mmCIF file of C-alpha atoms and ligand atoms in Angstrom:
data_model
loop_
_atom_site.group_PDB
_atom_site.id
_atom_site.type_symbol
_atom_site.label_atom_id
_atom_site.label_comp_id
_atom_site.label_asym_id
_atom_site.label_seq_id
_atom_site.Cartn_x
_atom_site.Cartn_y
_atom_site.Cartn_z
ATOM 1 C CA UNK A 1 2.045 -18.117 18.515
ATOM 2 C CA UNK A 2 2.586 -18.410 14.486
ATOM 3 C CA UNK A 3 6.148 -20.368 14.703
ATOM 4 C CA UNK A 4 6.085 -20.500 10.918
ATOM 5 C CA UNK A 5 5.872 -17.124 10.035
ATOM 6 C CA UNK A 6 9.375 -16.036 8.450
ATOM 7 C CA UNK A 7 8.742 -13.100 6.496
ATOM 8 C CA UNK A 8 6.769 -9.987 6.753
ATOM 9 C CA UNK A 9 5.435 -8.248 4.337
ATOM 10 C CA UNK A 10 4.883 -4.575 4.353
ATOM 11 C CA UNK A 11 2.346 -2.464 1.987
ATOM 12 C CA UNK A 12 4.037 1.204 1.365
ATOM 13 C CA UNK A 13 0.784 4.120 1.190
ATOM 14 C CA UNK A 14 -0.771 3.616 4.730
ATOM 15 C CA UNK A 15 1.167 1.410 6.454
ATOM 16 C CA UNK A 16 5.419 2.872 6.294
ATOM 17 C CA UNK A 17 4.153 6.479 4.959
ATOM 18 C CA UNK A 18 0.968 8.403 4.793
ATOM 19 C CA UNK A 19 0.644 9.055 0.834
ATOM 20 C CA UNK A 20 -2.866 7.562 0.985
ATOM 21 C CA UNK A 21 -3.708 11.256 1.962
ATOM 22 C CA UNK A 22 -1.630 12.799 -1.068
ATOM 23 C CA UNK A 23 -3.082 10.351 -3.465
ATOM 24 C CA UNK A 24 -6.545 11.914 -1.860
ATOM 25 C CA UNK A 25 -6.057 15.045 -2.684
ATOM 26 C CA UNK A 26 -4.245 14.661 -6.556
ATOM 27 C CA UNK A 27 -7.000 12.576 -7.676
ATOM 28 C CA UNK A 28 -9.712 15.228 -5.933
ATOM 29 C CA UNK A 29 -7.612 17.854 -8.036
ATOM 30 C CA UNK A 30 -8.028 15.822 -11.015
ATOM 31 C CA UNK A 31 -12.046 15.109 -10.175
ATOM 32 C CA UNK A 32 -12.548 19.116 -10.113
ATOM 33 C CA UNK A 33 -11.390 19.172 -13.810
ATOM 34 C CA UNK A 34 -14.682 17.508 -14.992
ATOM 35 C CA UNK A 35 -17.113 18.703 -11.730
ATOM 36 C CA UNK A 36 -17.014 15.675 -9.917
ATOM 37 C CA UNK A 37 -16.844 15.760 -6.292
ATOM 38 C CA UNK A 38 -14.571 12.624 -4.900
ATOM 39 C CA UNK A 39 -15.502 11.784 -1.515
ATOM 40 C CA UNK A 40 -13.498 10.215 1.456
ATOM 41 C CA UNK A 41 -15.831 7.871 1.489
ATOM 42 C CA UNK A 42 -15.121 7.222 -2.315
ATOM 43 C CA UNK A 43 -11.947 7.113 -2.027
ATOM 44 C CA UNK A 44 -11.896 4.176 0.298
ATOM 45 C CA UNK A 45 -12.509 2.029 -2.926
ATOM 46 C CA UNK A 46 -9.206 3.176 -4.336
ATOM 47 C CA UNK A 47 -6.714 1.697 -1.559
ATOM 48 C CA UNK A 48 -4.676 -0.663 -2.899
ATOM 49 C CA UNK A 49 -5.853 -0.348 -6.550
ATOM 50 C CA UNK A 50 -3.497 0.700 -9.346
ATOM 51 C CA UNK A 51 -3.417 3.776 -10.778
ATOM 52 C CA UNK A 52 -5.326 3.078 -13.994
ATOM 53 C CA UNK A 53 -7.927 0.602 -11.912
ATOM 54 C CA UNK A 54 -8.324 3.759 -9.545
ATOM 55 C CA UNK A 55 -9.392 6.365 -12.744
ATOM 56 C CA UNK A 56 -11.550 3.562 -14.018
ATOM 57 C CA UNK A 57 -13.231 3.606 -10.468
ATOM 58 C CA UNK A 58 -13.788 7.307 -10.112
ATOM 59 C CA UNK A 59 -15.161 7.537 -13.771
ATOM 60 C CA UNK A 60 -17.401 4.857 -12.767
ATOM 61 C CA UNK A 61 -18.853 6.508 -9.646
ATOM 62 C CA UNK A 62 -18.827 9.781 -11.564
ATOM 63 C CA UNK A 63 -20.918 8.218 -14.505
ATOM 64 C CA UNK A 64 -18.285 9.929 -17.279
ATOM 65 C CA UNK A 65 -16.553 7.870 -20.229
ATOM 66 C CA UNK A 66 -12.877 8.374 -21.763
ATOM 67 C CA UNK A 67 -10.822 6.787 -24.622
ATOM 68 C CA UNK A 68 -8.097 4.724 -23.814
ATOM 69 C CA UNK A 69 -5.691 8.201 -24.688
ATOM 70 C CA UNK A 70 -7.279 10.142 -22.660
ATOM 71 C CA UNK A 71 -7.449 7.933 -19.385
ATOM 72 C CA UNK A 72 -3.487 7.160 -19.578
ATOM 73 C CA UNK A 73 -3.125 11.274 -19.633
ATOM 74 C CA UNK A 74 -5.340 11.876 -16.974
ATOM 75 C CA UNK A 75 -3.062 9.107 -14.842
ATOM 76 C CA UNK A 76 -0.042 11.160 -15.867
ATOM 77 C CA UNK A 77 -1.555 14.409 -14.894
ATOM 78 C CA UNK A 78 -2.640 12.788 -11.288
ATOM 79 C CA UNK A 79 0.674 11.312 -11.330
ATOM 80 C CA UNK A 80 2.437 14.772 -11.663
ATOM 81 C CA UNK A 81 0.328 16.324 -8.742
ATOM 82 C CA UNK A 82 0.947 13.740 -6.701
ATOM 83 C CA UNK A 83 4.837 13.481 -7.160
ATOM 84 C CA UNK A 84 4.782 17.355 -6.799
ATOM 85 C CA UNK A 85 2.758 17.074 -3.389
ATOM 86 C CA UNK A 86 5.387 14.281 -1.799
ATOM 87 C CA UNK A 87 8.282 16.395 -2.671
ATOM 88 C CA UNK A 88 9.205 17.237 0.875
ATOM 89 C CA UNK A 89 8.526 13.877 2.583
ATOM 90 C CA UNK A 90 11.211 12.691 4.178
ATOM 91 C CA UNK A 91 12.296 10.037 7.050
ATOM 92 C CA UNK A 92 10.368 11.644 9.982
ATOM 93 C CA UNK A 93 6.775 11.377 7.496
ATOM 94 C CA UNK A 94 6.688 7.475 8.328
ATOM 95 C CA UNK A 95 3.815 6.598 10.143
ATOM 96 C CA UNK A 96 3.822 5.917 14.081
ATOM 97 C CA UNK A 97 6.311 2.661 15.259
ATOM 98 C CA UNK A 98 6.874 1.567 11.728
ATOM 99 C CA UNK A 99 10.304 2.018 11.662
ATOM 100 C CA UNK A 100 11.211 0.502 15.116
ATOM 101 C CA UNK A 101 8.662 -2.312 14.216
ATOM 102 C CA UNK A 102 10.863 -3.097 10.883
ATOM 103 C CA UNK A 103 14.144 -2.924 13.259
ATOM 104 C CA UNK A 104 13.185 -5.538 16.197
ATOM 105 C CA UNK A 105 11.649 -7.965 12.939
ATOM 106 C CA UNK A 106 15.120 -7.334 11.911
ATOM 107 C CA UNK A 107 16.569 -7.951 15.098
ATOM 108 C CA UNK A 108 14.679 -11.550 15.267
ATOM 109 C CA UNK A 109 15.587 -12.948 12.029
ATOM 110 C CA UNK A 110 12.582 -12.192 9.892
ATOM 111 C CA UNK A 111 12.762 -12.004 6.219
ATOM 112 C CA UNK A 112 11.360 -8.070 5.265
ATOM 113 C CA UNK A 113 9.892 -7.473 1.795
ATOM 114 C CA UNK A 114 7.899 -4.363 0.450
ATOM 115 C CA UNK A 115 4.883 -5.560 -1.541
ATOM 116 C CA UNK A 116 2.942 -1.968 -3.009
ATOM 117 C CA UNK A 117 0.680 -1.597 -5.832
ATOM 118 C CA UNK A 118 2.448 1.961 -6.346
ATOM 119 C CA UNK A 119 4.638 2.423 -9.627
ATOM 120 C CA UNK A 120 6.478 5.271 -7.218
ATOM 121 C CA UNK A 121 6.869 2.909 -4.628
ATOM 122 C CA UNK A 122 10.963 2.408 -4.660
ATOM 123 C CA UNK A 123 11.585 6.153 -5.438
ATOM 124 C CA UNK A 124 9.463 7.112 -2.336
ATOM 125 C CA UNK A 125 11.502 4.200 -0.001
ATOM 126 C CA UNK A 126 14.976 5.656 -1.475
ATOM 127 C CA UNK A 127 13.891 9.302 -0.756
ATOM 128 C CA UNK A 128 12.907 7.991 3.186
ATOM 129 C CA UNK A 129 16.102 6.761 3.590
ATOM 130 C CA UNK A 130 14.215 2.826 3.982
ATOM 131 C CA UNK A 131 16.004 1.035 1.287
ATOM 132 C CA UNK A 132 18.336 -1.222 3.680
ATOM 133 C CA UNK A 133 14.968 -1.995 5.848
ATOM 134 C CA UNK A 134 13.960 -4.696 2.614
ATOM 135 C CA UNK A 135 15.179 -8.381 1.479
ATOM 136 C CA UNK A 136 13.392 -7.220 -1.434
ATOM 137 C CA UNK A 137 11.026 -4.820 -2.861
ATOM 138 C CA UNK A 138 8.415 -5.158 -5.331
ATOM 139 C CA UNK A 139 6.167 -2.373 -6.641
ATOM 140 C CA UNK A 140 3.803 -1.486 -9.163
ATOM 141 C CA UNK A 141 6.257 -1.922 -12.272
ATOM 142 C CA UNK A 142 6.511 -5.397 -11.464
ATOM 143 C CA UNK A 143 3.607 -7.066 -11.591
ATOM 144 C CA UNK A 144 0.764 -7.314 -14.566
ATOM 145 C CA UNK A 145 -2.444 -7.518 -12.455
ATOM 146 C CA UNK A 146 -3.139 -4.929 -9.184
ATOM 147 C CA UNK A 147 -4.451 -5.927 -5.457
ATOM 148 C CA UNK A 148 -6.849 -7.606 -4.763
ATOM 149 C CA UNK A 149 -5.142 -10.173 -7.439
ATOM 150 C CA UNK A 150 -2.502 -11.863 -5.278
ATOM 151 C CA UNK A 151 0.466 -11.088 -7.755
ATOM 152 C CA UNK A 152 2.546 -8.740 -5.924
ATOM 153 C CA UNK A 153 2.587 -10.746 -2.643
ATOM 154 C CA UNK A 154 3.260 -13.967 -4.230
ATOM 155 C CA UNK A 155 6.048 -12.570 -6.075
ATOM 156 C CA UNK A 156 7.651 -11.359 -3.240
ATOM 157 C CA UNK A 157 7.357 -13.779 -1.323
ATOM 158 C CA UNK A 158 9.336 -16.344 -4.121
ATOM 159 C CA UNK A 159 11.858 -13.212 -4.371
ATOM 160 C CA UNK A 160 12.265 -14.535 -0.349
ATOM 161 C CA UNK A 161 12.042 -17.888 -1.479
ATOM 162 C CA UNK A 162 9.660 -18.521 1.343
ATOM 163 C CA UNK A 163 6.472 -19.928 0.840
ATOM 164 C CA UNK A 164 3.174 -17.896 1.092
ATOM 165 C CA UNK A 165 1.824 -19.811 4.123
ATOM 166 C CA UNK A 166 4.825 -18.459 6.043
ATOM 167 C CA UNK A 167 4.315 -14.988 5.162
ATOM 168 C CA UNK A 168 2.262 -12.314 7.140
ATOM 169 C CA UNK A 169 1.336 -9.118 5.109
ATOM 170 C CA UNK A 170 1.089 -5.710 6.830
ATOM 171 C CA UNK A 171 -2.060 -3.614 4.815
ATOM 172 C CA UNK A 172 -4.374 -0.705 5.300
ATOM 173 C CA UNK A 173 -6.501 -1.632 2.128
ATOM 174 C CA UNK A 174 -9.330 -4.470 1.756
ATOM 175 C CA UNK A 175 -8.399 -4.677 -1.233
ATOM 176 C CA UNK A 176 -4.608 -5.955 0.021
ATOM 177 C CA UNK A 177 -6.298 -7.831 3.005
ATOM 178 C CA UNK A 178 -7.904 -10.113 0.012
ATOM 179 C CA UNK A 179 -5.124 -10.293 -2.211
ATOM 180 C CA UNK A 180 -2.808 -11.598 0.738
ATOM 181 C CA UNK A 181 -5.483 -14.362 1.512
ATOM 182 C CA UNK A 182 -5.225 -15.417 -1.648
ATOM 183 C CA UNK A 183 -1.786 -15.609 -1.899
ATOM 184 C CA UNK A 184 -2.262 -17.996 1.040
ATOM 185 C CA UNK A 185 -0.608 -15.639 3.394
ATOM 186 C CA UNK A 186 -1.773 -14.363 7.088
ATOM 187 C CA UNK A 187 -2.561 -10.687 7.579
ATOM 188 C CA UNK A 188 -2.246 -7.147 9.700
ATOM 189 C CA UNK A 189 -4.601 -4.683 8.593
ATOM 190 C CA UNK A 190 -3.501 -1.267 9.712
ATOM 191 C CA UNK A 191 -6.142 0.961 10.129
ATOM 192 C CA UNK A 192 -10.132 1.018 10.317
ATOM 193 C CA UNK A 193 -11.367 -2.754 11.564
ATOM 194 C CA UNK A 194 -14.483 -1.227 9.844
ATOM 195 C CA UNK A 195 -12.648 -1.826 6.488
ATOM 196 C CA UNK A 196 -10.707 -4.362 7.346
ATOM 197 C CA UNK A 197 -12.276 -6.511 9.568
ATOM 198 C CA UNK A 198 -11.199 -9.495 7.049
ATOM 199 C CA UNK A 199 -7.794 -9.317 8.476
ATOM 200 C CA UNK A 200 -6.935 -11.732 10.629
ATOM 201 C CA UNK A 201 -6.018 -9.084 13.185
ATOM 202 C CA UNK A 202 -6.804 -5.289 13.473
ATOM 203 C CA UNK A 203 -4.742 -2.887 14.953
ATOM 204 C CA UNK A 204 -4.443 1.240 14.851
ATOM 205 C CA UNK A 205 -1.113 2.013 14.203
ATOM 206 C CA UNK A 206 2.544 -0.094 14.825
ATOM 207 C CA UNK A 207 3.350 2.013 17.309
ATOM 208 C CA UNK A 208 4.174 0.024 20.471
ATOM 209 C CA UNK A 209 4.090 -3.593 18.806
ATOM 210 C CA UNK A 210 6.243 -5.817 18.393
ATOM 211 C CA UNK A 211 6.589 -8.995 16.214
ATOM 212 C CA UNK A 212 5.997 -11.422 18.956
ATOM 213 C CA UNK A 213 3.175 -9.687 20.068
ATOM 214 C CA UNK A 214 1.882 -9.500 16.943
ATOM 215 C CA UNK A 215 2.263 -13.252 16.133
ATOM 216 C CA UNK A 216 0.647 -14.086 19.679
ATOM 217 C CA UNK A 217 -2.669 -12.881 18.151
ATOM 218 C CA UNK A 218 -2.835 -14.173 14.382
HETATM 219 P P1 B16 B 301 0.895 4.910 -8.105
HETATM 220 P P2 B16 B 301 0.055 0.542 -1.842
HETATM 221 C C1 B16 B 301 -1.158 1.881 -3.822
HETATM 222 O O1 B16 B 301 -0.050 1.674 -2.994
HETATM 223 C C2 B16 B 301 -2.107 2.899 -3.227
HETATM 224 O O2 B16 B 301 -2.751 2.373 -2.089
HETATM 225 C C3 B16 B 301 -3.152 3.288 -4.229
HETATM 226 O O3 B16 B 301 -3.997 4.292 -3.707
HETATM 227 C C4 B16 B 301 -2.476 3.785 -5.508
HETATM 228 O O4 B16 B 301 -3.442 4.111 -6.500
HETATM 229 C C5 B16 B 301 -1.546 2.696 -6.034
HETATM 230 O O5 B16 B 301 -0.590 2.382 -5.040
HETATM 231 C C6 B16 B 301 -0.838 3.103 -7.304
HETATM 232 O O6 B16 B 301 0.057 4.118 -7.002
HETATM 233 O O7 B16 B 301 -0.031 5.836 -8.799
HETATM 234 O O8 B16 B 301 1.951 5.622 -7.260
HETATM 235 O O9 B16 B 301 1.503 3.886 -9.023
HETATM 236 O O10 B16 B 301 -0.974 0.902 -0.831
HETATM 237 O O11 B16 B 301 -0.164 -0.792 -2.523
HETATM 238 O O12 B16 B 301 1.473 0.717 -1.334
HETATM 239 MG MG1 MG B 302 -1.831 0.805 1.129
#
């Protein structure tokens, strides 16, 4: 059992709301506007990355070049798509046991902090109806360097005023599994133990977990 854990830390897209799949499909809809074909498999690459780190990674894979100008208008055209396709989402879109899992860590005293890579990240919280879940909340705007650089966890994690060592991080992204291990912080990855079998625990989904079952296995 981790006695010193006191705050948990929760990623937003693909761990409290399925956007990862939105995301998907607005940068595939950007992709078709130069012929490239953006895989699933692609894609996986872009969890956790910011928005400009994710168009430098799909014009990578797709071999194509773009000035400065035109990359930060391609990010606002993705950007518009994908605000356009969460329009709609609303409390019942969070993903399985997430919401009762943030309620019994409540319950018990934990500290609760959001800690996304997403610029839309406290918008999309507000419209769910989350905001009185979080101690704090830090997003995209925030911080000057995206996952895997351990910036956004550590800075929520002095916003706690806990120390990173007493922190576990909730994640569906290797590239958040690594920046939480850098911060110095334990970790839940959410998803695919094929991507993130880093973690220091796997599961599916936070649907019939609770904390203290949770820290009986980091
Ligand atoms: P935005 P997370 C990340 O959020 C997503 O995983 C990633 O796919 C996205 O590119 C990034 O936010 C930036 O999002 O374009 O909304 O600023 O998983 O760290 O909550
Ligand atoms: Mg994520």
């Amino acid at each position: 059992m981790k006695s010193n854990i006191k705050a948990f830390i929760f990623d937003l897209d693909g761990v409290i709301v399925d956007t990862a799949t939105y995301h998907y499909r607005s940068w595939q809809h950007l992709c078709k506007s130069f012929g490239f074909e953006f895989s699933e498999a692609d894609n996986e690459q872009l969890k956790g990355a910011s928005r400009m780190h994710s168009l430098e990674i799909i014009l990578e894979l797709a071999g194509e070049t773009r000035s400065e100008e035109e990359k930060i208008r391609m990010c606002a055209e993705k950007n518009t798509w994908y605000l356009e396709s969460i329009k709609e989402i609303t409390n019942q879109d969070t993903l399985p046991g997430v919401q009762a899992f943030i309620k019994l860590a409540r319950e018990a005293n934990y500290l609760i902090a959001l800690g996304s890579a997403s610029k839309n990240a406290i918008a999309i919280i507000n419209q769910l109806g989350l905001t009185s879940f979080f101690d704090v909340m830090v997003d995209g705007n925030m911080v000057t360097k995206g996952k895997p650089d351990p910036e956004g966890f550590l800075l929520a994690a002095q916003k706690l005023c806990v120390k990173p060592n007493h922190c576990l991080v909730f994640e569906d992204a290797a590239k958040g599994i690594q920046a939480a291990q850098k911060a110095g912080m334990y970790t839940v990855g959410i998803g695919d133990p094929r991507h993130l079998g880093a973690a220091d625990m796997v599961i599916e989904t936070l649907l019939n977990q609770t904390p203290k079952g949770i820290l009986e296995h980091i």
